[in-house]
Short mmCIF file of C-alpha atoms and ligand atoms in Angstrom, two decimals:
data_model
loop_
_atom_site.label_atom_id
_atom_site.label_comp_id
_atom_site.label_asym_id
_atom_site.label_seq_id
_atom_site.Cartn_x
_atom_site.Cartn_y
_atom_site.Cartn_z
CA MET A 11 0.08 0.30 -0.08
CA ALA A 12 1.12 3.57 -1.08
CA LEU A 13 0.75 7.32 0.32
CA ARG A 14 0.43 9.93 -2.10
CA LEU A 15 2.63 12.68 -1.26
CA ALA A 16 2.69 16.29 -2.85
CA LEU A 17 5.26 18.75 -1.93
CA VAL A 18 4.45 22.02 -2.26
CA GLN A 19 7.08 24.40 -3.75
CA MET A 20 5.18 27.49 -2.93
CA SER A 21 6.22 31.52 -3.91
CA VAL A 22 5.80 32.97 -0.40
CA GLY A 23 4.92 36.92 -0.67
CA ILE A 24 5.09 39.63 2.01
CA ASN A 25 1.02 39.62 2.27
CA LYS A 26 0.31 36.89 4.66
CA MET A 27 -3.20 37.09 4.32
CA ASP A 28 -2.57 35.66 0.24
CA ASN A 29 0.16 33.63 1.21
CA ILE A 30 -2.95 31.45 2.95
CA ALA A 31 -5.08 32.00 0.50
CA HIS A 32 -2.24 30.53 -2.04
CA ALA A 33 -0.95 27.60 0.31
CA CYS A 34 -4.69 26.89 0.53
CA LYS A 35 -5.38 27.47 -3.23
CA LEU A 36 -2.41 24.69 -4.04
CA ILE A 37 -3.39 22.20 -1.57
CA ARG A 38 -6.77 22.10 -2.77
CA GLU A 39 -4.81 21.81 -6.61
CA ALA A 40 -3.06 18.97 -5.14
CA ALA A 41 -5.53 16.62 -3.56
CA ASN A 42 -7.61 17.04 -6.81
CA LYS A 43 -4.49 15.59 -8.48
CA GLY A 44 -4.65 12.68 -6.20
CA ALA A 45 -2.38 13.43 -3.17
CA GLN A 46 -3.32 12.44 -0.18
CA LEU A 47 -0.71 14.33 2.34
CA VAL A 48 -0.08 17.47 1.17
CA ALA A 49 3.42 19.28 2.75
CA LEU A 50 4.16 22.93 2.60
CA PRO A 51 7.24 25.05 2.66
CA GLU A 52 9.14 26.03 5.73
CA CYS A 53 7.67 29.70 6.95
CA PHE A 54 4.88 29.53 4.57
CA ASN A 55 2.73 32.92 5.37
CA SER A 56 5.36 35.26 6.03
CA PRO A 57 9.04 36.35 4.19
CA TYR A 58 11.81 34.31 6.09
CA GLY A 59 13.80 36.28 8.20
CA THR A 60 14.36 37.20 11.95
CA LYS A 61 12.71 40.68 11.39
CA TYR A 62 9.94 39.31 9.94
CA PHE A 63 8.99 36.64 12.22
CA LYS A 64 7.08 38.86 15.04
CA GLU A 65 4.94 40.95 13.03
CA TYR A 66 3.96 37.88 10.59
CA SER A 67 3.11 35.41 14.27
CA GLU A 68 0.21 33.90 15.66
CA PRO A 69 -0.97 31.70 18.22
CA ILE A 70 -1.69 28.06 17.28
CA PRO A 71 -4.55 27.23 16.91
CA GLY A 72 -5.35 30.87 15.06
CA PRO A 73 -5.56 32.35 11.22
CA THR A 74 -3.25 30.32 9.68
CA THR A 75 -3.85 26.79 10.96
CA MET A 76 -7.38 27.80 11.10
CA SER A 77 -7.52 28.14 7.80
CA LEU A 78 -5.43 24.93 6.96
CA ALA A 79 -7.92 22.68 9.35
CA GLN A 80 -10.16 23.97 7.34
CA VAL A 81 -8.64 23.00 3.41
CA ALA A 82 -7.36 19.44 5.12
CA LYS A 83 -11.03 18.63 6.09
CA ASP A 84 -12.75 20.17 2.64
CA CYS A 85 -9.91 18.18 0.51
CA LYS A 86 -9.91 15.13 2.90
CA VAL A 87 -6.16 15.08 2.89
CA TYR A 88 -3.28 15.31 5.44
CA VAL A 89 -1.96 18.51 5.72
CA VAL A 90 1.77 19.75 6.89
CA GLY A 91 1.49 22.97 7.66
CA GLY A 92 5.39 23.85 6.29
CA SER A 93 5.88 26.20 9.00
CA ILE A 94 4.89 29.99 11.01
CA PRO A 95 6.15 32.23 13.23
CA GLU A 96 4.30 31.00 16.55
CA SER A 97 3.91 32.89 19.22
CA ASP A 98 2.72 31.40 22.57
CA ASP A 99 3.65 32.48 26.31
CA GLY A 100 5.79 35.75 24.92
CA HIS A 101 7.80 33.20 22.80
CA LEU A 102 7.83 33.07 19.35
CA TYR A 103 8.89 29.57 17.78
CA ASN A 104 9.42 28.24 13.96
CA THR A 105 6.46 25.87 14.42
CA CYS A 106 4.89 23.00 12.39
CA SER A 107 1.29 22.02 12.55
CA VAL A 108 -0.27 18.35 10.79
CA PHE A 109 -3.96 18.02 10.30
CA ALA A 110 -5.82 15.27 9.40
CA PRO A 111 -8.08 15.03 6.81
CA ASN A 112 -11.06 15.71 9.69
CA GLY A 113 -9.29 18.52 9.93
CA GLU A 114 -7.88 18.09 13.37
CA ILE A 115 -4.46 19.02 14.21
CA ILE A 116 -2.23 15.88 15.13
CA ALA A 117 1.12 17.11 15.34
CA LYS A 118 2.90 19.92 16.25
CA TYR A 119 6.46 20.60 15.57
CA ARG A 120 8.59 23.37 17.13
CA LYS A 121 11.73 23.48 14.85
CA MET A 122 14.47 22.00 17.90
CA HIS A 123 17.99 23.45 16.23
CA LEU A 124 17.97 26.74 15.29
CA PHE A 125 19.73 28.23 12.38
CA ASP A 126 22.46 30.25 14.21
CA ILE A 127 25.31 29.91 11.28
CA ASP A 128 28.22 32.33 10.53
CA VAL A 129 29.98 31.74 6.89
CA PRO A 130 32.22 35.32 6.37
CA GLY A 131 30.96 37.23 3.50
CA LYS A 132 28.44 34.85 2.55
CA ILE A 133 25.73 34.13 5.40
CA ARG A 134 24.91 35.19 8.61
CA PHE A 135 21.55 33.98 10.26
CA GLN A 136 20.75 33.85 13.98
CA GLU A 137 17.38 32.39 14.58
CA SER A 138 18.01 32.45 18.39
CA GLU A 139 17.92 36.16 18.41
CA VAL A 140 14.51 36.29 18.15
CA LEU A 141 13.21 32.16 18.49
CA LYS A 142 13.47 30.00 21.13
CA ALA A 143 13.82 25.86 20.29
CA GLY A 144 10.79 23.47 21.03
CA ASN A 145 12.20 20.36 22.33
CA ARG A 146 9.78 17.55 21.49
CA PHE A 147 9.90 15.04 18.68
CA ALA A 148 6.36 14.97 16.34
CA THR A 149 5.42 11.62 14.99
CA PHE A 150 1.86 10.86 13.53
CA ASN A 151 0.82 8.29 11.17
CA ALA A 152 -0.96 8.23 7.60
CA GLY A 153 -2.20 5.40 5.96
CA PRO A 154 0.20 2.89 5.88
CA CYS A 155 2.91 5.31 7.23
CA THR A 156 4.66 6.76 10.58
CA ILE A 157 6.22 10.17 9.60
CA GLY A 158 8.67 12.02 11.46
CA ILE A 159 8.85 16.33 11.48
CA GLY A 160 12.10 18.61 11.32
CA ILE A 161 12.40 22.09 10.19
CA CYS A 162 15.04 23.15 7.19
CA TYR A 163 18.53 23.00 9.70
CA ASP A 164 17.31 20.22 11.75
CA ILE A 165 18.06 17.68 8.77
CA ARG A 166 21.78 18.18 9.00
CA PHE A 167 21.44 16.80 12.90
CA ALA A 168 21.43 13.50 12.49
CA GLU A 169 20.69 12.14 16.06
CA LEU A 170 17.04 13.53 15.26
CA ALA A 171 16.35 11.43 12.30
CA GLN A 172 18.11 8.61 14.00
CA ILE A 173 15.31 8.76 16.52
CA TYR A 174 13.18 9.25 14.40
CA ALA A 175 14.03 5.68 12.70
CA GLN A 176 13.44 4.18 16.25
CA LYS A 177 10.17 5.50 16.52
CA GLY A 178 9.21 3.63 13.33
CA CYS A 179 8.88 6.10 10.83
CA HIS A 180 9.18 5.36 7.33
CA LEU A 181 9.32 8.54 6.41
CA LEU A 182 10.90 12.29 7.49
CA LEU A 183 9.43 15.58 5.84
CA TYR A 184 12.05 18.61 6.10
CA PRO A 185 9.91 21.69 5.54
CA GLY A 186 13.44 24.12 5.03
CA ALA A 187 14.24 27.17 2.94
CA PHE A 188 17.82 26.64 2.56
CA ASN A 189 20.36 29.22 0.36
CA MET A 190 22.15 30.51 -2.27
CA THR A 191 25.61 29.65 0.33
CA THR A 192 24.24 26.12 1.72
CA GLY A 193 21.66 25.13 -0.78
CA PRO A 194 23.58 23.81 -3.42
CA LEU A 195 26.15 21.70 -1.78
CA HIS A 196 24.27 20.54 1.46
CA TRP A 197 20.32 20.49 0.64
CA GLU A 198 20.70 17.22 -1.52
CA LEU A 199 23.15 15.70 -0.05
CA LEU A 200 21.54 15.47 3.86
CA GLN A 201 18.57 14.54 2.70
CA ARG A 202 20.36 11.46 0.60
CA ALA A 203 22.67 10.93 4.12
CA ARG A 204 19.75 10.83 6.41
CA ALA A 205 17.99 8.83 3.83
CA LEU A 206 20.70 6.17 3.64
CA ASP A 207 21.81 5.70 7.45
CA ASN A 208 18.38 5.09 8.51
CA GLN A 209 16.93 3.22 5.47
CA LEU A 210 13.84 5.81 5.25
CA TYR A 211 12.55 8.00 2.99
CA VAL A 212 13.13 11.88 3.42
CA ALA A 213 11.44 15.05 1.73
CA ALA A 214 12.59 18.68 1.95
CA ILE A 215 10.21 21.07 1.03
CA SER A 216 11.34 24.35 -0.21
CA PRO A 217 9.31 27.79 -1.16
CA ALA A 218 9.94 28.80 -4.40
CA ARG A 219 13.03 31.45 -4.89
CA ASP A 220 12.47 35.14 -4.74
CA GLU A 221 15.53 36.77 -6.30
CA ASN A 222 14.49 40.27 -4.61
CA ALA A 223 13.68 38.89 -0.97
CA SER A 224 16.17 39.72 1.96
CA TYR A 225 17.13 35.55 2.22
CA ILE A 226 16.78 33.88 -1.29
CA ALA A 227 15.91 30.53 -1.29
CA TRP A 228 17.27 27.41 -3.03
CA GLY A 229 14.33 26.52 -3.98
CA HIS A 230 15.17 22.41 -5.67
CA THR A 231 12.10 20.30 -3.03
CA THR A 232 13.21 17.06 -3.20
CA ALA A 233 12.17 13.51 -2.15
CA VAL A 234 14.65 10.90 -1.39
CA GLY A 235 13.94 7.11 -1.44
CA PRO A 236 15.32 4.72 1.08
CA TRP A 237 18.42 3.33 -1.26
CA GLY A 238 19.16 7.32 -0.95
CA ASP A 239 17.84 7.48 -4.72
CA VAL A 240 16.33 11.15 -5.81
CA LEU A 241 12.67 10.45 -6.64
CA VAL A 242 11.71 13.67 -7.68
CA THR A 243 13.08 16.85 -7.62
CA THR A 244 12.91 20.65 -9.64
CA ASP A 245 14.74 23.55 -9.82
CA HIS A 246 13.78 26.89 -7.84
CA GLU A 247 10.29 27.98 -9.82
CA GLU A 248 6.58 27.48 -8.22
CA THR A 249 5.47 23.51 -8.74
CA ILE A 250 3.94 20.56 -7.19
CA LEU A 251 6.22 17.78 -6.87
CA TYR A 252 3.81 13.92 -6.75
CA THR A 253 5.44 10.95 -5.28
CA ASP A 254 4.81 7.77 -3.71
CA ILE A 255 5.95 6.41 -0.11
CA GLU A 256 6.11 2.70 -0.59
CA THR A 257 6.65 1.27 3.15
CA GLU A 258 7.64 -1.85 1.43
CA LYS A 259 10.31 -0.91 -0.03
CA LEU A 260 12.03 -0.09 3.73
CA LYS A 261 11.87 -4.00 4.54
CA GLN A 262 13.25 -4.46 1.25
CA VAL A 263 16.30 -2.26 1.36
CA ARG A 264 16.78 -3.05 5.69
CA GLU A 265 16.45 -7.08 4.10
CA ASN A 266 19.08 -6.00 1.45
CA ILE A 267 21.68 -3.96 4.27
CA PRO A 268 20.66 -5.57 7.23
CA LEU A 269 22.28 -2.22 9.17
CA ASN A 270 19.54 -2.37 12.01
CA ASN A 271 20.74 -5.94 13.11
CA GLN A 272 24.72 -5.15 12.63
CA ARG A 273 25.40 -2.06 14.47
CA ARG A 274 27.71 -2.72 17.37
CA LEU A 275 25.70 -0.72 19.85
CA ASN A 276 28.26 -1.91 22.66
CA VAL A 277 31.35 -0.51 21.02
CA TYR A 278 29.89 2.55 20.68
CA THR A 279 28.22 3.10 24.12
CA ARG A 280 27.31 6.71 24.29
CA THR A 281 28.47 8.53 27.63
CA LYS A 282 27.38 11.89 29.62
CA PRO A 283 30.36 14.70 28.47
CA VAL A 284 31.87 16.25 31.85
CA GLN A 285 30.34 19.16 33.11
CA SER A 286 31.97 22.18 30.61
CA GLN A 287 35.07 23.52 32.32
CA ASN A 288 33.82 27.11 31.19
CA PRO A 289 29.85 27.28 31.66
CA THR A 290 29.96 30.86 29.26
CA THR A 291 31.28 28.61 26.90
CA SER A 292 28.01 26.33 26.89
CA LEU A 293 25.89 26.67 23.74
CA LYS A 294 22.20 28.15 23.92
CA ASN A 295 19.36 25.69 23.65
CA ASN A 296 21.41 23.11 24.28
CA ASP A 297 20.44 22.44 27.63
CA MET A 298 22.57 19.38 27.62
CA SER A 299 25.46 19.81 26.50
CA GLY A 300 25.28 16.77 24.34
CA TYR A 301 26.24 13.60 24.76
CA GLN A 302 29.41 12.26 23.27
CA ILE A 303 31.09 9.42 22.94
CA ASP A 304 34.04 8.13 24.77
CA VAL A 305 36.19 7.29 21.81
CA ASN A 306 38.93 6.02 25.05
CA GLN A 307 36.57 3.28 25.71
CA HIS A 308 36.48 -0.38 23.62
CA VAL A 309 35.32 -3.51 24.05
CA ASP A 310 37.36 -6.44 23.91
O1 AKG B 68 21.60 24.63 7.48
C1 AKG B 68 21.30 25.33 6.28
O2 AKG B 68 22.13 25.55 5.66
C2 AKG B 68 20.05 26.05 6.26
C3 AKG B 68 19.02 26.61 6.88
C4 AKG B 68 17.90 27.40 6.98
O3 AKG B 68 17.64 28.21 5.99
C5 AKG B 68 16.66 27.00 8.31
O4 AKG B 68 17.09 26.22 9.48
O5 AKG B 68 16.17 27.88 8.25
#
């Protein structure tokens, strides 16, 4: 049994209500073409940028998620609502809501790894200046599939994908908006890496490129199979991509290359790190300071 997926690479402008209406129109179009699950890009109701998040933010439920709930119900499809700037209790989050075909919100995911990078002369972006990171995983079931959600920068963290694989996910969906610096080399590579090392499906959904925006998205919405193969991809214009998720494929790949029976967990046991010598150097949002592998340990 397969799940028909639609990945909506939509154009996003500065008018929030227009963005919402446009997303709903494209969801209807995808549903009419037979999609059972329709996924939107990161930050689809707002331009992407720290200066926009507060102005475009809203609570959940709010105008954006209520519109998506209605269209999910009208079209009887699952909707993965990309992400929006969410306001809650004085904080802002980058949040994805998921809607069932009856319009109910069945999952909510707040971006866990905030996009803070500095590539001198190319790009500096600090989401943590305005956003708070989420701390919860989000999975849901759609037909034969269990699906895990991450948002954009989250795809760089192999651990998140691995945890979702352990939770039984067949497909990981990453609404994202890579840029003209990291997109060309990293966007597809990261999707293939996460798919291949966990032997599952991965798809990443970008907004279409707007050359006049302050943040220029790479586009190239893509879906990758459990063999690491690109199933469907595109350039940077607005479009909807379709692909089928076949859970049986995971079984086949995992039988052919049985990584899950071959892991040497007893050799690479994880240990907690010692307390940082200088607490001021510990990273924001990294409240556990991570776990690290004890490289001196060996098992005879
Ligand atoms: O990791 C990257 O290169 C881009 C990440 C990003 O754009 C985001 O998290 O929104």
